[in-house]
Short mmCIF file of C-alpha atoms in Angstrom, two decimals:
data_model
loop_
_atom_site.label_atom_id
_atom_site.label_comp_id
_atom_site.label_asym_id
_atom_site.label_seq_id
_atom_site.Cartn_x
_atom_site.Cartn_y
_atom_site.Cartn_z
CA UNK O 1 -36.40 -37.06 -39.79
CA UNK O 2 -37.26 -33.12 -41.20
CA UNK O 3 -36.82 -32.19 -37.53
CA UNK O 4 -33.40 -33.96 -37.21
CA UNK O 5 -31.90 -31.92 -40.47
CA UNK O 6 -34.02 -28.48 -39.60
CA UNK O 7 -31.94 -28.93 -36.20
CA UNK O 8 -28.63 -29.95 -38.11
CA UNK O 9 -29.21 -26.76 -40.44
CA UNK O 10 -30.20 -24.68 -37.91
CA UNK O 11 -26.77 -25.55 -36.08
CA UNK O 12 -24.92 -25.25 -39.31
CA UNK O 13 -25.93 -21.32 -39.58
CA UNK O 14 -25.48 -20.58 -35.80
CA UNK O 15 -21.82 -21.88 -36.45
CA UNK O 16 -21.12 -20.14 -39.31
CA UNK O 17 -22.65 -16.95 -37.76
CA UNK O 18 -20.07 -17.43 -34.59
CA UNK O 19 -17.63 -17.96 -36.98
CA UNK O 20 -18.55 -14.62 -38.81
CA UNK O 21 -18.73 -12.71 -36.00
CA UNK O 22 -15.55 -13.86 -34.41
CA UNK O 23 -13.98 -13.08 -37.62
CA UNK O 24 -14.93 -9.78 -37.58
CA UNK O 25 -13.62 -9.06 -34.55
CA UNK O 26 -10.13 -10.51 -35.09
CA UNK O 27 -10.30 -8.54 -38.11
CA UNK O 28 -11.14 -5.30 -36.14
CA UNK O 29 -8.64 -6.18 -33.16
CA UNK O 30 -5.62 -6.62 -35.53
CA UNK O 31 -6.82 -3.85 -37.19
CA UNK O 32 -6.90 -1.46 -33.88
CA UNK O 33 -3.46 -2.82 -33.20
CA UNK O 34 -2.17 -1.78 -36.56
CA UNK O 35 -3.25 1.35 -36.24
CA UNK O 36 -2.46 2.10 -33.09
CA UNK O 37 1.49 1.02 -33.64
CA UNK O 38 1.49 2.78 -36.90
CA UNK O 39 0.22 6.22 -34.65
CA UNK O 40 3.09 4.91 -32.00
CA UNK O 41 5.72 4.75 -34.59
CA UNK O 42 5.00 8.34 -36.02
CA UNK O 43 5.09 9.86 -32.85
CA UNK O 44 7.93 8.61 -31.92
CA UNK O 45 9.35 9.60 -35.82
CA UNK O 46 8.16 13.19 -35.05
CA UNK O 47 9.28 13.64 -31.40
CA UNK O 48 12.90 12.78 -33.04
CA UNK O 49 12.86 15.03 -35.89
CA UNK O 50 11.25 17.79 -33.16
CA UNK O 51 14.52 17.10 -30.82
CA UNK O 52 16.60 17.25 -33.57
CA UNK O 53 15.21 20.55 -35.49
CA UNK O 54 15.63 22.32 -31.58
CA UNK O 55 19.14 20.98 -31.19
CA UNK O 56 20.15 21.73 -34.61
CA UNK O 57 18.27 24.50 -36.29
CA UNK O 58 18.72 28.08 -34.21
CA UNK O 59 16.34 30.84 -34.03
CA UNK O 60 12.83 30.79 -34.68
CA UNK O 61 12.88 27.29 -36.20
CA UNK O 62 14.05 25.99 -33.15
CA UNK O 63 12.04 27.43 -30.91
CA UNK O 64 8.79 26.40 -32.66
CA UNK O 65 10.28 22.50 -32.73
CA UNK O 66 10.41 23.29 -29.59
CA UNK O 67 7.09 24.32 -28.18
CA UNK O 68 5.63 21.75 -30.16
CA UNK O 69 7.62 19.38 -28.49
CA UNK O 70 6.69 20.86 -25.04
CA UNK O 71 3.01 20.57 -26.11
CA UNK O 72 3.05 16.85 -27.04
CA UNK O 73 5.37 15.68 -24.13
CA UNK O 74 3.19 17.46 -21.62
CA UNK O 75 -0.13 16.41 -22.71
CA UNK O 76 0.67 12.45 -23.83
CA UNK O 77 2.50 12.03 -19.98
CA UNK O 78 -0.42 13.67 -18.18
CA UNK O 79 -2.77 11.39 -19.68
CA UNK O 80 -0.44 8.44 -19.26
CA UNK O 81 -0.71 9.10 -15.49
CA UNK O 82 -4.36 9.95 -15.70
CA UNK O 83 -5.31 6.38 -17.78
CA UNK O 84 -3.03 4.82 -15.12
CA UNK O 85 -4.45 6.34 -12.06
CA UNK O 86 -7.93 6.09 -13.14
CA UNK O 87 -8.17 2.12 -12.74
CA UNK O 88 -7.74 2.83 -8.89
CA UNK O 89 -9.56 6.02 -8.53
CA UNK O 90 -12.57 6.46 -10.76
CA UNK O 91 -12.95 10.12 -9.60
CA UNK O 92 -10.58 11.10 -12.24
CA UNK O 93 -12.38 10.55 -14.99
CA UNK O 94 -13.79 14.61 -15.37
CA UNK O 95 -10.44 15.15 -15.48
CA UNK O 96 -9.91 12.88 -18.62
CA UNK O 97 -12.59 14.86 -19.59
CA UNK O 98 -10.84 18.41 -18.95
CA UNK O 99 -7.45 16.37 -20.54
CA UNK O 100 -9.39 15.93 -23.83
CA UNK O 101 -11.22 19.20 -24.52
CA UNK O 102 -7.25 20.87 -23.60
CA UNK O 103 -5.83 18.34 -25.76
CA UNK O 104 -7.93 20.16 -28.68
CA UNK O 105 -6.78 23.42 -28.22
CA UNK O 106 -3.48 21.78 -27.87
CA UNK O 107 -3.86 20.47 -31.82
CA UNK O 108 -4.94 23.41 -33.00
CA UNK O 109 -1.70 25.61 -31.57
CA UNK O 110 0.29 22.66 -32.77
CA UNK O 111 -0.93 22.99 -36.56
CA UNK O 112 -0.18 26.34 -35.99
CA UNK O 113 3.27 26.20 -35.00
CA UNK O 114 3.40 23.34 -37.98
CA UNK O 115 2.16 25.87 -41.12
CA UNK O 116 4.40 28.93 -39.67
CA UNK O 117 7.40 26.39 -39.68
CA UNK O 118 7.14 26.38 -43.78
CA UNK O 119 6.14 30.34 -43.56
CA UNK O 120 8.69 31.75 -46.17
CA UNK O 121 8.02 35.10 -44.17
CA UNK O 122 10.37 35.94 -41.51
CA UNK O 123 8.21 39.06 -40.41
CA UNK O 124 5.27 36.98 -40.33
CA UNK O 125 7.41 34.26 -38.49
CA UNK O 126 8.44 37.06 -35.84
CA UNK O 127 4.74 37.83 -36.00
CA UNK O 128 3.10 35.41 -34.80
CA UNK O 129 5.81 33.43 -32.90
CA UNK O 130 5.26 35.40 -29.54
CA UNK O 131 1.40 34.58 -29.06
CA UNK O 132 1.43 30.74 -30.00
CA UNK O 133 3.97 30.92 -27.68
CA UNK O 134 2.04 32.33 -24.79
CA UNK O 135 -0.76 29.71 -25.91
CA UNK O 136 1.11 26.51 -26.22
CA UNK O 137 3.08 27.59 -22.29
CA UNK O 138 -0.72 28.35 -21.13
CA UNK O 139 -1.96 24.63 -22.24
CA UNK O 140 1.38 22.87 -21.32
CA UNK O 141 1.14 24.42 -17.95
CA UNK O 142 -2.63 23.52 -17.50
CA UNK O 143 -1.82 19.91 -18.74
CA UNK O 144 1.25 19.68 -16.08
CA UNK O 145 -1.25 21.02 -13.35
CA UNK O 146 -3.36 18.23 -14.22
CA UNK O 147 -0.50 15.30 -13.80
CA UNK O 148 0.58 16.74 -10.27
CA UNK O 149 -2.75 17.11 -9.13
CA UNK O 150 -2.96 13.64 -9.92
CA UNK O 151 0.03 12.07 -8.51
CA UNK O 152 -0.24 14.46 -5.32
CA UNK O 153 -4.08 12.63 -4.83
CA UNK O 154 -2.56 9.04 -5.53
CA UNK O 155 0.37 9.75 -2.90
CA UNK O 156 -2.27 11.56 -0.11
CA UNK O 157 -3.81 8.10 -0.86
CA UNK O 158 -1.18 5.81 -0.11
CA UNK O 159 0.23 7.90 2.82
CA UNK O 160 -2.80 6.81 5.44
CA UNK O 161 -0.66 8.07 8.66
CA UNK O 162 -3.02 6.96 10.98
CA UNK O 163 -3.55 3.45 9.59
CA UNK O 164 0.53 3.36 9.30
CA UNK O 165 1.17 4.38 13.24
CA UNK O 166 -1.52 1.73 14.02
CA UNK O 167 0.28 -0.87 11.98
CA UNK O 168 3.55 -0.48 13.33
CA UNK O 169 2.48 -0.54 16.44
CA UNK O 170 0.85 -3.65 16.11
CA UNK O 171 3.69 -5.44 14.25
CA UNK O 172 6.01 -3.67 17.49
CA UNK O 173 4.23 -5.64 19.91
CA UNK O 174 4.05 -9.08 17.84
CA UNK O 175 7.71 -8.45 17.26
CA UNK O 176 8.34 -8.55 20.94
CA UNK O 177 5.92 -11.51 21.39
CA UNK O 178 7.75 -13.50 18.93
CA UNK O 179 11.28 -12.75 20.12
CA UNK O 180 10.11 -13.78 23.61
CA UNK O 181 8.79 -17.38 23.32
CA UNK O 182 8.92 -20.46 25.50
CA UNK O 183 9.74 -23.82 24.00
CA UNK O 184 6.33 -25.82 24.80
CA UNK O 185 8.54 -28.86 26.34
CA UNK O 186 10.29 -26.17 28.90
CA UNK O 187 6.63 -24.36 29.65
CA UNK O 188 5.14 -27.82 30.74
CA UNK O 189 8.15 -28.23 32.56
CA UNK O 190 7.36 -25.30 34.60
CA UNK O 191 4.17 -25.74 35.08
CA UNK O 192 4.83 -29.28 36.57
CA UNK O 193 7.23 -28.01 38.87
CA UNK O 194 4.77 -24.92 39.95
CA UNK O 195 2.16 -28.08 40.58
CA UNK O 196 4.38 -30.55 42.56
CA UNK O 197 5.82 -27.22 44.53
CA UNK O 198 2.32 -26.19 45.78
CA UNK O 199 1.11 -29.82 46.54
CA UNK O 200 4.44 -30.37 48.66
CA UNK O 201 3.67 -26.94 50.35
CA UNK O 202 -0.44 -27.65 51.29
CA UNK O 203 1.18 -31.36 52.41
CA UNK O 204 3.46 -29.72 55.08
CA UNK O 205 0.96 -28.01 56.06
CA UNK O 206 -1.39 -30.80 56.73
CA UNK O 207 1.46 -32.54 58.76
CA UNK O 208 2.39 -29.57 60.67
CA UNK O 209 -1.45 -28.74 61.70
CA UNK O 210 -1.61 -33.22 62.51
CA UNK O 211 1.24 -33.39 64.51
CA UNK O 212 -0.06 -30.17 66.39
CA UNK O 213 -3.75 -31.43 67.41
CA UNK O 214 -3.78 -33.02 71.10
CA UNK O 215 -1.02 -30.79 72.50
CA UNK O 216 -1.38 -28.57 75.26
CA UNK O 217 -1.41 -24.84 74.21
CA UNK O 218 2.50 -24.28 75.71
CA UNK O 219 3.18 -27.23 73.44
CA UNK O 220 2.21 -26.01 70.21
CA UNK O 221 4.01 -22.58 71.08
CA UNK O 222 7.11 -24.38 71.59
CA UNK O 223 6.26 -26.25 68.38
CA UNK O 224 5.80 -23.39 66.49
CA UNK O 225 8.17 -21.54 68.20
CA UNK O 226 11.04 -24.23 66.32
CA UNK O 227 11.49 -26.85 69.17
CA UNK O 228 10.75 -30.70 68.78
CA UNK O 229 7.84 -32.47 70.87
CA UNK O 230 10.92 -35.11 72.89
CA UNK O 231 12.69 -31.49 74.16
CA UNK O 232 9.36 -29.69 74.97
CA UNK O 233 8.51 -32.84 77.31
CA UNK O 234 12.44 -32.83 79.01
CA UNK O 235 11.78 -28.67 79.52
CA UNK O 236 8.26 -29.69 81.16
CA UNK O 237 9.86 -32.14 83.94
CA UNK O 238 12.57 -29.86 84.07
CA UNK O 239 10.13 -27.53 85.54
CA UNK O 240 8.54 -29.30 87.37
CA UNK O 241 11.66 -30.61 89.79
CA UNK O 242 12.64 -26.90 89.52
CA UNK O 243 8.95 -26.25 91.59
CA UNK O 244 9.25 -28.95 93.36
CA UNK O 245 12.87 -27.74 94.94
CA UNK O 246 11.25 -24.09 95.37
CA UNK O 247 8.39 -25.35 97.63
CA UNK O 248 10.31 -26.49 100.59
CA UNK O 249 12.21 -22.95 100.38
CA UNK O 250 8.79 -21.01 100.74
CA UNK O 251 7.53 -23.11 103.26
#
């Protein structure tokens, strides 16, 4: 009996220990999905406000809504593509690597751009506008030469020439095989007809050589020669009056 309830406790606590931990998880799942549409939804609330300060706001306020604009767009799409490509080519993953440590110095030149966007100072503005400039072009270009580096090694993939010639060529010639087919009825009609014309062929031969055994050799000439046995024996007593008549002649 102790060892029935020890068991039943001990069951209890493993339950409510899945129960915990499962809990906790949830917890941290819904949690992770929170946060990560709350980060969606501010991006997407600062890329507007960016597009609308550059379309709206001339001069040096512009320009910096701008850059920063051309900073976030290039980096987020080049990792896009790099997350994307990396499920079917693992070999990209030092270049999530490289993505990350530029996507640093990409932060940093963004806060930049951010603090000189409330700098009162239009000297200071004019200042420093021309080198964050030069840095954010530097990392958007890097992060660009990333992406197409990327999608040029997924299409050099994909395009396998060789294996494509050899493919077409193959489904070519079971094209051509298909469009060229024989009902099975009609190809056992053939062959039947193929048989019954070769045995009729070896039996005419076996007459022909029977009715030719026992003749005489000027016999089977004529015979093979077209004529019929009944004319072949008339020619042979035609001759042989025809000598007959000569002999008398000579003599």
């Amino acid at each position: 009996m102790d060892v029935v309830v020890a068991l039943l406790a001990l069951f209890f606590v493993l339950c409510v220990a899945a129960g915990v931990v499962l809990t906790v998880k949830a917890t941290r799942a819904v949690k992770r999905g929170v946060e990560r549409t709350v980060a969606d939804t501010r991006k997407t609330v600062q890329e507007t406000t960016l597009k609308a300060r550059r379309a709206v706001q001339p001069g040096a306020a512009g320009d910096i809504a701008g850059l920063r604009l051309t900073l976030r767009s290039s980096v987020d799409s080049t990792r896009r593509e790099l997350e994307h490509a990396v499920e079917g080519d693992p070999g990209l993953r030092e270049s999530i690597g490289l993505l990350d440590r530029l996507h640093e110095y990409a932060r940093q030149v963004d806060g930049e751009l951010r603090h000189l966007e409330r700098e009162p100072d239009k000297s200071r503005v004019a200042e420093r506008l021309p080198e964050l400039r030069s840095r954010a072009e530097r990392i958007a270009q890097s992060a660009n030469s990333l992406r197409w580096a990327a999608q040029d090694r997924a299409r050099h993939t994909a395009e396998d020439e060789d294996g494509l010639d050899a493919l077409t060529t193959q489904i070519d010639l079971e094209t051509g095989a298909l469009r060229h087919w024989t009902p099975a009825a009609e190809q056992e009609s053939a062959e039947a007809a193929g048989s019954g014309k070769r045995s009729g062929e070896r039996s005419g031969k076996d007459a022909r050589a029977g009715d030719g055994a026992g003749r005489s050799p000027k016999q089977q000439a004529a015979l093979s020669s077209g004529g019929t046995a009944e004319g072949q024996d008339a020619f042979q007593a035609l001759l042989a009056k025809i000598e007959k008549l000569r002999k008398p002649e000579s003599a």
